[in-house]
């Protein structure tokens, strides 16, 4: 699950990570009040107005602006709230901005040189250890840095059973070239950031940039956080941060129905029980000359209700030209699934596109008979090869 920047910073702050003062606003008028509040709290005379969407690269799309007056705050907020923000991570359709974060400007002059770094914490799946990835080249695309100057990308692997050690945090601070007060602040920052990552069961914490101020404070100027949805039951407060307006409406509907659904760009809708079988089904669709339109796992207890919900979700995609239902009858009997398909079909009404139902496992033949004798525009199959051939015919 992704969360907004202002939410990520509230989590970081709880774990002792320094962040610039800032608040979220839904309207330009609220943004002005926030700016005045920040002026009283911090004395800042400049503010940064930042679009809150679940995507990076907001600055490139015009979603991050510096305001040098209260009037600027209102004007810029008015421009950003409601805009369709297009970034390298949103795709061509972009995302509509519904709120902004107004933040104090920390790029103030001082005795020390300001500096931007990159830092992220994530799992290295190859080693089974957590990893801090960091670079002196913050504030820009880390992919570009990795491609052009890979020697500027550092990694620190941490055994999750032991946790981050002091010497590791110091090594990170040393490799980033910090010294004196900034070195001590960076060590604290690294430890706190790692603890936030572990403490929230996150998949990734990305801070770009990590900023060293002119008075040698180290803080997270930006923050991108992705959380492990499977662990959200342990974090009710974080689960409440979910913003469904940032998610695909169909995926939200599927989640509410207890289905695992991911929309793709193909022409064959697929409904399967089990993630592994779903992946195999998508491969089969490709081999038959089609392209999967979705990943949809109805789980082991497929019944009329889940099948109907799956049908309705798949049929919302206008690109779908055929539907393949591929069920292995292990936990659930194939005849029960077949009855569920027939009942769901009748509840929905006339379905214009061909449907192929491949049943294998317990009572597969009985299930195929139910499908074939239903009188509906549904074709049964038992083997993968047979199902693939029927998908190919349906697309012809």
CSV table of N, CA and C in Angstrom, one decimal, residues 221-302:
chain,number,residue,atom,x,y,z
A,221,UNK,N,13.5,15.7,3.2
A,221,UNK,CA,12.7,16.8,2.5
A,221,UNK,C,11.6,16.2,1.7
A,222,UNK,N,11.8,15.0,1.2
A,222,UNK,CA,10.7,14.2,0.5
A,222,UNK,C,10.7,12.8,1.1
A,223,UNK,N,9.6,12.1,0.8
A,223,UNK,CA,9.5,10.7,1.3
A,223,UNK,C,8.5,9.9,0.5
A,224,UNK,N,8.9,8.8,0.1
A,224,UNK,CA,8.0,7.9,-0.6
A,224,UNK,C,8.1,6.5,0.1
A,225,UNK,N,6.9,6.0,0.5
A,225,UNK,CA,6.8,4.8,1.3
A,225,UNK,C,5.8,3.9,0.7
A,226,UNK,N,6.2,2.6,0.7
A,226,UNK,CA,5.4,1.5,0.2
A,226,UNK,C,5.3,0.5,1.4
A,227,UNK,N,4.1,0.2,1.8
A,227,UNK,CA,3.9,-0.7,3.0
A,227,UNK,C,3.4,-2.1,2.5
A,228,UNK,N,3.8,-3.1,3.3
A,228,UNK,CA,3.4,-4.5,3.1
A,228,UNK,C,1.9,-4.6,3.5
A,229,UNK,N,1.1,-4.8,2.5
A,229,UNK,CA,-0.4,-4.9,2.8
A,229,UNK,C,-0.7,-6.1,3.7
A,230,UNK,N,0.1,-7.2,3.6
A,230,UNK,CA,-0.1,-8.4,4.4
A,230,UNK,C,0.1,-8.2,5.9
A,231,UNK,N,0.8,-7.1,6.2
A,231,UNK,CA,1.2,-6.8,7.6
A,231,UNK,C,0.3,-5.7,8.2
A,232,UNK,N,-0.6,-5.1,7.4
A,232,UNK,CA,-1.4,-4.0,7.9
A,232,UNK,C,-2.3,-4.3,9.0
A,233,UNK,N,-2.6,-5.6,9.2
A,233,UNK,CA,-3.4,-5.9,10.4
A,233,UNK,C,-2.7,-5.6,11.7
A,234,UNK,N,-1.4,-5.4,11.6
A,234,UNK,CA,-0.6,-5.1,12.8
A,234,UNK,C,-0.5,-3.6,13.0
A,235,UNK,N,-1.0,-2.8,12.0
A,235,UNK,CA,-0.8,-1.4,12.0
A,235,UNK,C,-2.1,-0.7,11.6
A,236,UNK,N,-3.1,-0.8,12.4
A,236,UNK,CA,-4.4,-0.2,12.1
A,236,UNK,C,-4.4,1.3,11.8
A,237,UNK,N,-3.5,2.0,12.5
A,237,UNK,CA,-3.4,3.4,12.3
A,237,UNK,C,-2.9,3.7,10.9
A,238,UNK,N,-1.9,2.9,10.4
A,238,UNK,CA,-1.4,3.1,9.1
A,238,UNK,C,-2.4,2.6,8.0
A,239,UNK,N,-3.1,1.5,8.3
A,239,UNK,CA,-4.1,1.0,7.3
A,239,UNK,C,-5.1,2.1,7.1
A,240,UNK,N,-5.4,2.9,8.1
A,240,UNK,CA,-6.4,4.0,8.0
A,240,UNK,C,-5.9,5.1,7.0
A,241,UNK,N,-4.7,5.1,6.7
A,241,UNK,CA,-4.1,6.1,5.8
A,241,UNK,C,-4.4,5.8,4.3
A,242,UNK,N,-5.0,4.7,4.0
A,242,UNK,CA,-5.2,4.3,2.6
A,242,UNK,C,-6.1,5.3,2.0
A,243,UNK,N,-5.7,5.8,0.8
A,243,UNK,CA,-6.5,6.7,0.0
A,243,UNK,C,-6.9,6.0,-1.3
A,244,UNK,N,-8.2,5.6,-1.3
A,244,UNK,CA,-8.7,4.8,-2.4
A,244,UNK,C,-8.9,5.7,-3.6
A,245,UNK,N,-8.9,7.0,-3.5
A,245,UNK,CA,-9.0,7.8,-4.7
A,245,UNK,C,-7.8,7.8,-5.5
A,246,UNK,N,-6.7,7.3,-5.0
A,246,UNK,CA,-5.4,7.2,-5.7
A,246,UNK,C,-5.3,5.8,-6.4
A,247,UNK,N,-6.2,4.9,-6.1
A,247,UNK,CA,-6.1,3.6,-6.7
A,247,UNK,C,-7.1,3.4,-7.8
A,248,UNK,N,-6.9,2.4,-8.6
A,248,UNK,CA,-7.8,2.0,-9.7
A,248,UNK,C,-9.1,1.6,-9.1
A,249,UNK,N,-10.2,2.3,-9.5
A,249,UNK,CA,-11.5,2.0,-8.9
A,249,UNK,C,-11.9,0.5,-9.0
A,250,UNK,N,-11.5,-0.1,-10.1
A,250,UNK,CA,-11.9,-1.6,-10.3
A,250,UNK,C,-11.1,-2.4,-9.3
A,251,UNK,N,-9.9,-2.1,-9.0
A,251,UNK,CA,-9.1,-2.8,-8.1
A,251,UNK,C,-9.6,-2.6,-6.6
A,252,UNK,N,-10.1,-1.4,-6.4
A,252,UNK,CA,-10.7,-1.2,-5.1
A,252,UNK,C,-12.0,-2.0,-4.9
A,253,UNK,N,-12.8,-2.1,-6.0
A,253,UNK,CA,-14.0,-2.9,-5.9
A,253,UNK,C,-13.7,-4.4,-5.7
A,254,UNK,N,-12.6,-4.8,-6.4
A,254,UNK,CA,-12.2,-6.2,-6.3
A,254,UNK,C,-11.7,-6.5,-4.9
A,255,UNK,N,-11.0,-5.6,-4.3
A,255,UNK,CA,-10.5,-5.8,-2.9
A,255,UNK,C,-11.6,-5.9,-1.9
A,256,UNK,N,-12.7,-5.1,-2.1
A,256,UNK,CA,-13.8,-5.1,-1.3
A,256,UNK,C,-14.6,-6.4,-1.4
A,257,UNK,N,-14.5,-7.1,-2.5
A,257,UNK,CA,-15.2,-8.4,-2.8
A,257,UNK,C,-14.3,-9.5,-2.4
A,258,UNK,N,-13.1,-9.3,-1.8
A,258,UNK,CA,-12.2,-10.3,-1.4
A,258,UNK,C,-11.4,-11.0,-2.6
A,259,UNK,N,-11.3,-10.2,-3.7
A,259,UNK,CA,-10.6,-10.8,-4.9
A,259,UNK,C,-9.2,-10.1,-5.0
A,260,UNK,N,-8.3,-10.8,-5.5
A,260,UNK,CA,-7.0,-10.2,-5.9
A,260,UNK,C,-7.0,-9.9,-7.4
A,261,UNK,N,-7.0,-8.6,-7.7
A,261,UNK,CA,-7.2,-8.2,-9.1
A,261,UNK,C,-6.1,-7.1,-9.4
A,262,UNK,N,-5.5,-7.3,-10.6
A,262,UNK,CA,-4.6,-6.3,-11.2
A,262,UNK,C,-5.0,-6.2,-12.6
A,263,UNK,N,-5.3,-4.9,-13.1
A,263,UNK,CA,-5.6,-4.7,-14.4
A,263,UNK,C,-4.4,-4.7,-15.3
A,264,UNK,N,-4.5,-5.3,-16.5
A,264,UNK,CA,-3.5,-5.3,-17.5
A,264,UNK,C,-4.0,-4.7,-18.8
A,265,UNK,N,-3.2,-4.8,-19.9
A,265,UNK,CA,-3.6,-4.1,-21.1
A,265,UNK,C,-4.1,-5.0,-22.2
A,266,UNK,N,-4.4,-6.3,-21.9
A,266,UNK,CA,-4.7,-7.3,-23.0
A,266,UNK,C,-6.2,-7.3,-23.3
A,267,UNK,N,-6.5,-8.5,-24.0
A,267,UNK,CA,-7.9,-8.6,-24.5
A,267,UNK,C,-8.6,-9.9,-24.0
A,268,UNK,N,-7.9,-10.7,-23.2
A,268,UNK,CA,-8.6,-11.9,-22.6
A,268,UNK,C,-8.6,-11.7,-21.1
A,269,UNK,N,-9.9,-11.7,-20.6
A,269,UNK,CA,-10.0,-11.6,-19.2
A,269,UNK,C,-9.9,-13.0,-18.6
A,270,UNK,N,-9.2,-13.1,-17.4
A,270,UNK,CA,-9.0,-14.4,-16.8
A,270,UNK,C,-9.4,-14.4,-15.4
A,271,UNK,N,-10.1,-15.5,-15.0
A,271,UNK,CA,-10.5,-15.7,-13.6
A,271,UNK,C,-10.0,-17.0,-13.1
A,272,UNK,N,-9.2,-17.0,-12.1
A,272,UNK,CA,-8.5,-18.3,-11.7
A,272,UNK,C,-8.5,-18.4,-10.2
A,273,UNK,N,-8.4,-19.6,-9.7
A,273,UNK,CA,-8.3,-19.8,-8.2
A,273,UNK,C,-6.9,-20.2,-7.9
A,274,UNK,N,-6.1,-19.2,-7.4
A,274,UNK,CA,-4.7,-19.5,-7.0
A,274,UNK,C,-3.8,-18.6,-7.8
A,275,UNK,N,-2.8,-18.0,-7.1
A,275,UNK,CA,-1.9,-17.1,-7.8
A,275,UNK,C,-1.0,-17.8,-8.8
A,276,UNK,N,-0.5,-19.0,-8.4
A,276,UNK,CA,0.4,-19.7,-9.3
A,276,UNK,C,-0.3,-20.1,-10.6
A,277,UNK,N,-1.6,-20.6,-10.5
A,277,UNK,CA,-2.4,-21.0,-11.6
A,277,UNK,C,-2.7,-19.8,-12.5
A,278,UNK,N,-2.9,-18.7,-11.8
A,278,UNK,CA,-3.2,-17.4,-12.6
A,278,UNK,C,-2.0,-17.0,-13.5
A,279,UNK,N,-0.8,-17.2,-12.9
A,279,UNK,CA,0.4,-16.8,-13.7
A,279,UNK,C,0.5,-17.8,-14.9
A,280,UNK,N,0.2,-19.1,-14.7
A,280,UNK,CA,0.3,-20.1,-15.7
A,280,UNK,C,-0.8,-19.8,-16.8
A,281,UNK,N,-2.0,-19.4,-16.3
A,281,UNK,CA,-3.1,-19.1,-17.2
A,281,UNK,C,-2.7,-17.9,-18.1
A,282,UNK,N,-2.1,-16.9,-17.6
A,282,UNK,CA,-1.7,-15.8,-18.4
A,282,UNK,C,-0.6,-16.2,-19.5
A,283,UNK,N,0.3,-17.1,-19.1
A,283,UNK,CA,1.2,-17.6,-20.1
A,283,UNK,C,0.5,-18.4,-21.2
A,284,UNK,N,-0.5,-19.1,-20.8
A,284,UNK,CA,-1.3,-19.9,-21.8
A,284,UNK,C,-2.0,-19.0,-22.7
A,285,UNK,N,-2.6,-17.9,-22.2
A,285,UNK,CA,-3.3,-16.9,-23.0
A,285,UNK,C,-2.3,-16.3,-24.1
A,286,UNK,N,-1.1,-16.0,-23.7
A,286,UNK,CA,-0.1,-15.5,-24.6
A,286,UNK,C,0.2,-16.5,-25.7
A,287,UNK,N,0.4,-17.8,-25.3
A,287,UNK,CA,0.7,-18.8,-26.2
A,287,UNK,C,-0.4,-19.1,-27.2
A,288,UNK,N,-1.6,-18.7,-26.8
A,288,UNK,CA,-2.8,-18.9,-27.7
A,288,UNK,C,-3.0,-17.8,-28.7
A,289,UNK,N,-2.1,-16.8,-28.5
A,289,UNK,CA,-2.2,-15.6,-29.4
A,289,UNK,C,-2.9,-14.4,-28.8
A,290,UNK,N,-3.3,-14.5,-27.6
A,290,UNK,CA,-4.0,-13.4,-26.9
A,290,UNK,C,-3.1,-12.7,-25.9
A,291,UNK,N,-3.6,-11.7,-25.2
A,291,UNK,CA,-2.9,-11.0,-24.2
A,291,UNK,C,-3.8,-10.9,-23.0
A,292,UNK,N,-3.3,-11.3,-21.8
A,292,UNK,CA,-4.1,-11.2,-20.6
A,292,UNK,C,-4.6,-9.8,-20.3
A,293,UNK,N,-5.8,-9.6,-20.0
A,293,UNK,CA,-6.4,-8.3,-19.7
A,293,UNK,C,-6.3,-8.0,-18.2
A,294,UNK,N,-6.0,-9.1,-17.4
A,294,UNK,CA,-6.0,-8.9,-15.9
A,294,UNK,C,-5.4,-10.1,-15.3
A,295,UNK,N,-5.1,-9.9,-14.0
A,295,UNK,CA,-4.8,-11.0,-13.1
A,295,UNK,C,-5.9,-11.0,-12.1
A,296,UNK,N,-6.6,-12.1,-12.0
A,296,UNK,CA,-7.8,-12.2,-11.1
A,296,UNK,C,-7.8,-13.5,-10.4
A,297,UNK,N,-7.5,-13.5,-9.1
A,297,UNK,CA,-7.5,-14.7,-8.3
A,297,UNK,C,-8.7,-14.7,-7.3
A,298,UNK,N,-9.6,-15.6,-7.5
A,298,UNK,CA,-10.8,-15.6,-6.7
A,298,UNK,C,-10.7,-16.4,-5.4
A,299,UNK,N,-9.5,-17.0,-5.3
A,299,UNK,CA,-9.2,-17.8,-4.0
A,299,UNK,C,-9.7,-19.2,-4.1
A,300,UNK,N,-9.4,-20.0,-3.0
A,300,UNK,CA,-9.7,-21.4,-3.0
A,300,UNK,C,-11.2,-21.7,-2.8
A,301,UNK,N,-12.0,-20.7,-2.3
A,301,UNK,CA,-13.4,-21.0,-2.0
A,301,UNK,C,-14.3,-20.4,-3.1
A,302,UNK,N,-14.0,-20.5,-4.3
A,302,UNK,CA,-14.8,-19.9,-5.4
A,302,UNK,C,-16.2,-20.4,-5.3
